[in-house]
mmCIF file of C-alpha atoms in Angstrom:
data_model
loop_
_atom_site.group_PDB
_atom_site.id
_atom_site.type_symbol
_atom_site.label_atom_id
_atom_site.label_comp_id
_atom_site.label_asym_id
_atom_site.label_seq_id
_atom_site.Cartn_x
_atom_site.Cartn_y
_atom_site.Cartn_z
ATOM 1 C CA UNK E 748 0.000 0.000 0.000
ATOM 2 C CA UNK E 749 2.923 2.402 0.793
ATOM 3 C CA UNK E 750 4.895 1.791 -2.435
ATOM 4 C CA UNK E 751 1.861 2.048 -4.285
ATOM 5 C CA UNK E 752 0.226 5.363 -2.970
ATOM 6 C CA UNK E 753 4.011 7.214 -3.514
ATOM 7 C CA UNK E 754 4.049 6.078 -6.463
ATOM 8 C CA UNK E 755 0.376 7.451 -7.572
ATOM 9 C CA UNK E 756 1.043 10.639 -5.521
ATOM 10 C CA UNK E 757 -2.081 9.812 -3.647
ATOM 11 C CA UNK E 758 -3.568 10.274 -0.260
ATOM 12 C CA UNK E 759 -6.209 8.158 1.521
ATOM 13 C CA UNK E 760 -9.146 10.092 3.346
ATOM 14 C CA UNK E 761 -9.851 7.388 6.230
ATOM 15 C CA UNK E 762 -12.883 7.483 9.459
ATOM 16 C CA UNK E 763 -11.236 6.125 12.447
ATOM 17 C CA UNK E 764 -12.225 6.088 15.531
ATOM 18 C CA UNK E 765 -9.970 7.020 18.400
ATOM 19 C CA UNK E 766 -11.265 7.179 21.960
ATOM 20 C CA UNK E 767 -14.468 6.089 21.587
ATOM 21 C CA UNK E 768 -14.816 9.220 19.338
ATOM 22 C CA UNK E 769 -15.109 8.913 15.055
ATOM 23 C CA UNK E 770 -12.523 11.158 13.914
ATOM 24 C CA UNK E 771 -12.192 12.008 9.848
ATOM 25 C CA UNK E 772 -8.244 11.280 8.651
ATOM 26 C CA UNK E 773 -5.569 11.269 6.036
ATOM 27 C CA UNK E 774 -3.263 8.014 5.757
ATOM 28 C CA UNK E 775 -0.137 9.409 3.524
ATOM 29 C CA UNK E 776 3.773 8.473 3.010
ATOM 30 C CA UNK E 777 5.968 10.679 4.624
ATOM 31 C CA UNK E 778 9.414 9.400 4.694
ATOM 32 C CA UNK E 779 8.619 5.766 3.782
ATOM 33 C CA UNK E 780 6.312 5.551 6.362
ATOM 34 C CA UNK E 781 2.345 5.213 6.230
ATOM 35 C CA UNK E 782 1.024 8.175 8.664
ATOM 36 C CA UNK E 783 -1.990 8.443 10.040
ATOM 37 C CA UNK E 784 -3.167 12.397 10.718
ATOM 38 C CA UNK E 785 -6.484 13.197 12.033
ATOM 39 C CA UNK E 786 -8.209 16.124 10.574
ATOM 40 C CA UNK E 787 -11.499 18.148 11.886
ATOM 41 C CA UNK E 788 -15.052 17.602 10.448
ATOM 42 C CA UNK E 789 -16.248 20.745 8.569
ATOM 43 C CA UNK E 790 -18.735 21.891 11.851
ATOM 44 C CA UNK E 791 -15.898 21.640 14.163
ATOM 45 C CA UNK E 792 -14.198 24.768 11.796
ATOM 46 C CA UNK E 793 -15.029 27.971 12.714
ATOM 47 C CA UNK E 794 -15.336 30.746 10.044
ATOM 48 C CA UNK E 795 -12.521 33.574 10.382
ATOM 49 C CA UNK E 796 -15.383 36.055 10.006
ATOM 50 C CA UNK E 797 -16.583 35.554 13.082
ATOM 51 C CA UNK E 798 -13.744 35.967 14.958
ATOM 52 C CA UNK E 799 -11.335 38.176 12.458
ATOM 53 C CA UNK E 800 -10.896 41.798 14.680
ATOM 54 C CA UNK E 801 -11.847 44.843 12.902
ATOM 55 C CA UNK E 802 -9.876 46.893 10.517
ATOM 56 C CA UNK E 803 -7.541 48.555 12.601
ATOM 57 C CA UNK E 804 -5.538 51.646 11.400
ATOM 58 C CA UNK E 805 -1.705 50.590 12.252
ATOM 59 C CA UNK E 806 0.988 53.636 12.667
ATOM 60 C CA UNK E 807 4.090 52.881 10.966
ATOM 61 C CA UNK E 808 6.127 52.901 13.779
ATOM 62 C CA UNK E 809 3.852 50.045 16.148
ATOM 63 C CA UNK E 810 4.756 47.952 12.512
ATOM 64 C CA UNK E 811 8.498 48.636 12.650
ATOM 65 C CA UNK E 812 8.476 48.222 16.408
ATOM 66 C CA UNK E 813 7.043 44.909 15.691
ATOM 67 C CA UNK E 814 9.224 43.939 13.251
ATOM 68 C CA UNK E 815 12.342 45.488 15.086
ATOM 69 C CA UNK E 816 11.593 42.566 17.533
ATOM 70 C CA UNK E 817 11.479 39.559 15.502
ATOM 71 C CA UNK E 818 15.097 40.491 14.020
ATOM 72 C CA UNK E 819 15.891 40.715 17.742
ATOM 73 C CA UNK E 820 15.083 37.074 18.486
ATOM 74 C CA UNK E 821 15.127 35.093 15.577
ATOM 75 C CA UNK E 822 16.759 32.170 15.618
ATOM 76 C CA UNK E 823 17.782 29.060 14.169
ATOM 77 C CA UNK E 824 14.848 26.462 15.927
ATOM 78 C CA UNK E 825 16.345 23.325 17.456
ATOM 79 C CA UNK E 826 13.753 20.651 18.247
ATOM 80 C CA UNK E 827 16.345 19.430 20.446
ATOM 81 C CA UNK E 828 16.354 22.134 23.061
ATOM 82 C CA UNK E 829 12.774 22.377 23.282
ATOM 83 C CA UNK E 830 10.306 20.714 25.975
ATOM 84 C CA UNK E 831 7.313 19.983 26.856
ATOM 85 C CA UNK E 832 7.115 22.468 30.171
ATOM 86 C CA UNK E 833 3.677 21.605 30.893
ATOM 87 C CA UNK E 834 4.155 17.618 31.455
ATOM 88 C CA UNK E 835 7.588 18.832 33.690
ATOM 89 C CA UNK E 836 5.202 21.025 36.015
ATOM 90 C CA UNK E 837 2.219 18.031 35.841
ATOM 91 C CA UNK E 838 5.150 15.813 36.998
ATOM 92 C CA UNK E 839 6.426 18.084 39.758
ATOM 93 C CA UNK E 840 2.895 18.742 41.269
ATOM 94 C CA UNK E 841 2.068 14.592 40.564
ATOM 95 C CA UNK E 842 5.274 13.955 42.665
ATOM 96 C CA UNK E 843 4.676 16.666 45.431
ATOM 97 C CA UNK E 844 1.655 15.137 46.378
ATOM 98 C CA UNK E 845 2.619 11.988 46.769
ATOM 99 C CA UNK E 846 4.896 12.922 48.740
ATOM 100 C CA UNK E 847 2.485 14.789 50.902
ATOM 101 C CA UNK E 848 3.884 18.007 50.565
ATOM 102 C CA UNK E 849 2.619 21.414 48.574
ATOM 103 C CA UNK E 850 2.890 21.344 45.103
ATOM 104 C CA UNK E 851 4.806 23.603 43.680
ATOM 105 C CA UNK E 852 3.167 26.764 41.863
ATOM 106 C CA UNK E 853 3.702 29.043 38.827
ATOM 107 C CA UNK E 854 5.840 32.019 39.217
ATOM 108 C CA UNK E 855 3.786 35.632 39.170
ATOM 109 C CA UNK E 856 5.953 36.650 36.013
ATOM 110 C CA UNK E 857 4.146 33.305 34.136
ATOM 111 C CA UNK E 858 0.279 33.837 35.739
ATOM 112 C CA UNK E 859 -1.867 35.366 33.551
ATOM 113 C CA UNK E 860 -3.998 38.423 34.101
ATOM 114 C CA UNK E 861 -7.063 37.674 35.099
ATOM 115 C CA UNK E 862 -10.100 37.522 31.628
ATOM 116 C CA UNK E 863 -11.132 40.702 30.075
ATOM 117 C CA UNK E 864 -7.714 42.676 30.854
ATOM 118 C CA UNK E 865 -6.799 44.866 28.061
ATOM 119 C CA UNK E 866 -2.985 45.104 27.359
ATOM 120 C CA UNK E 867 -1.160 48.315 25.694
ATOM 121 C CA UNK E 868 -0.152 46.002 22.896
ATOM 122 C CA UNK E 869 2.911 49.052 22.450
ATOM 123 C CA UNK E 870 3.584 48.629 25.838
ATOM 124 C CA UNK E 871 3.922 45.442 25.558
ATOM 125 C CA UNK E 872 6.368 45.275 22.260
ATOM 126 C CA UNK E 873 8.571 47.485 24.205
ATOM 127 C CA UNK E 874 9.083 45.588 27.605
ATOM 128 C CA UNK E 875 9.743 42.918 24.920
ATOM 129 C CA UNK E 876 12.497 44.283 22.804
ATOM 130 C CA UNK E 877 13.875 45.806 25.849
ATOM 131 C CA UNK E 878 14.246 42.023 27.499
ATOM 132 C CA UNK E 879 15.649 40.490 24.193
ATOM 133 C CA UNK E 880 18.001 43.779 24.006
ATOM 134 C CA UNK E 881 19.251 41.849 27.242
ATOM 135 C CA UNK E 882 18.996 38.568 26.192
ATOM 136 C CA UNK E 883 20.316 38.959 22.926
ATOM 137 C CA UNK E 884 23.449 41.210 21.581
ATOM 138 C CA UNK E 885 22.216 42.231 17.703
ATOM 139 C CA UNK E 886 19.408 43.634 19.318
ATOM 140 C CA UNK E 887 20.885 46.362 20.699
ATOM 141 C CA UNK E 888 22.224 48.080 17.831
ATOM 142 C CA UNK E 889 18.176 47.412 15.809
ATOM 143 C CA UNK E 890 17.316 49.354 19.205
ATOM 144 C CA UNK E 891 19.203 51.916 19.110
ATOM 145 C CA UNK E 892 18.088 52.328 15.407
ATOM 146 C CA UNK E 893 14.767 52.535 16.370
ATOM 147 C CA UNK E 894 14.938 54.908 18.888
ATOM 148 C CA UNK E 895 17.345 57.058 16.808
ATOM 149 C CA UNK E 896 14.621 57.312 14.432
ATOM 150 C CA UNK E 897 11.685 58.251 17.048
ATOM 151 C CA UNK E 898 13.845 61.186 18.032
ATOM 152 C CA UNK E 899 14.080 62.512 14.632
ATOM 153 C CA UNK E 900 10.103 62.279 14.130
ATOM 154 C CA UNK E 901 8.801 64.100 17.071
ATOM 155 C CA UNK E 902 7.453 67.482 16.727
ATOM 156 C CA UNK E 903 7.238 70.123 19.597
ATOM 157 C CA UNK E 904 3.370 70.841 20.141
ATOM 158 C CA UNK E 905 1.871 74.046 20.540
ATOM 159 C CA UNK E 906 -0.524 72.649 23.043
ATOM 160 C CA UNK E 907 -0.083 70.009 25.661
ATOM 161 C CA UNK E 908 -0.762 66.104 24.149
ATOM 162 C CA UNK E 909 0.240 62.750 25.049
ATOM 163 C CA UNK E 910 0.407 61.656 21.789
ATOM 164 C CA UNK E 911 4.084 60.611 19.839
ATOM 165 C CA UNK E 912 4.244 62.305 16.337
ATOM 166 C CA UNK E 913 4.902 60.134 13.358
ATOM 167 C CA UNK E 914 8.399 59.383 11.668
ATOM 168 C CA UNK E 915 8.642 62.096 8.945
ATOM 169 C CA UNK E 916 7.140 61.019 5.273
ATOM 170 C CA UNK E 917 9.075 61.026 1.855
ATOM 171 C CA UNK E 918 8.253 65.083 1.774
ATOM 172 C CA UNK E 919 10.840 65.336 5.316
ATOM 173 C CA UNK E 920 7.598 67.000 6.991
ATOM 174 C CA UNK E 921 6.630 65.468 10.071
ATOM 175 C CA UNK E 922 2.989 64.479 11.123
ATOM 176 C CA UNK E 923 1.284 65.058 14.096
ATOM 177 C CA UNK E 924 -1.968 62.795 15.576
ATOM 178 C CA UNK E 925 -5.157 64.934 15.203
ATOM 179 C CA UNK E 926 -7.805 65.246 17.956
ATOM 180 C CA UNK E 927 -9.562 62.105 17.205
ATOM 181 C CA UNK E 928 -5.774 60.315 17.844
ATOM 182 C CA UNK E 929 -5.437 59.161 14.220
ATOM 183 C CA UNK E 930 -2.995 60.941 11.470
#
């Protein structure tokens, strides 16, 4: 069956049933071996529409911020060094108890805030690229880049605002946020 659906270039669509559960499936060849990956049935997929967010208006600078921090920590992924943290935790709280003692418990910095918190997603971006400017040595330079290049857009206001002014456009002129916050 293997030699024959590699050569055809063909997939089998398979029901199985794991768990007491029937579960739709593709049997393929992946490395000259059959394998077996379950799939979902078309109710179980949820339309993007429904849960896409609304058009948001991005500033150029929350996009190069953003992008200023994946160059910071990208890296070359090694399945080697990676773990499965929850099953290390399950073990350590599965081995605390039977040895009668208090399990052990997440540390504040990997809680989660409690449901309907809203987080300055800017904020955010920069606590991150400051911690990989720490963790990680290119990053400092992309930093200083960055920051080099939010010093040359700001404008002096006439009246008091809390509101950054954008990087200057092609024209050199810089652009301040209106009263509604938006360019």
């Amino acid at each position: 069956m293997r030699q024959a659906m590699l050569e055809a270039g063909q997939v089998a669509v398979a029901r199985v049933a794991i768990r007491t559960r029937e579960c739709l499936a593709v049997l393929r060849v992946r490395e000259n071996v059959l394998v077996l990956q379950t799939l979902l049935w078309p109710d179980e997929i949820r339309s993007a529409a429904d849960i896409a967010p609304e058009t948001v208006q991005l500033r150029p600078t929350e996009v190069q911020l953003a992008r200023t921090l994946m160059d910071a920590i990208t890296e070359d992924f090694q399945l080697e060094t990676e773990h499965d943290e929850y099953a290390h935790a399950l073990e350590q709280v599965v081995e605390a108890r039977l040895a009668g003692i208090e399990p052990p418990h997440a540390p504040e910095s990997r809680v989660l805030p409690p449901g309907g918190t809203v987080l300055d997603l800017m904020a955010v971006l920069e606590r991150a690229l400051a911690d990989a400017k720490e963790r990680h040595p290119k990053t400092s330079d992309a930093v200083k880049s960055t920051s080099t290049t939010k010093q040359a857009g700001k404008k002096t206001a006439a009246r008091k605002s809390t509101s950054k002014a954008l990087p200057p456009k092609a024209g050199g002129v810089a652009r301040g946020k209106g009263p509604t916050g938006r360019a």
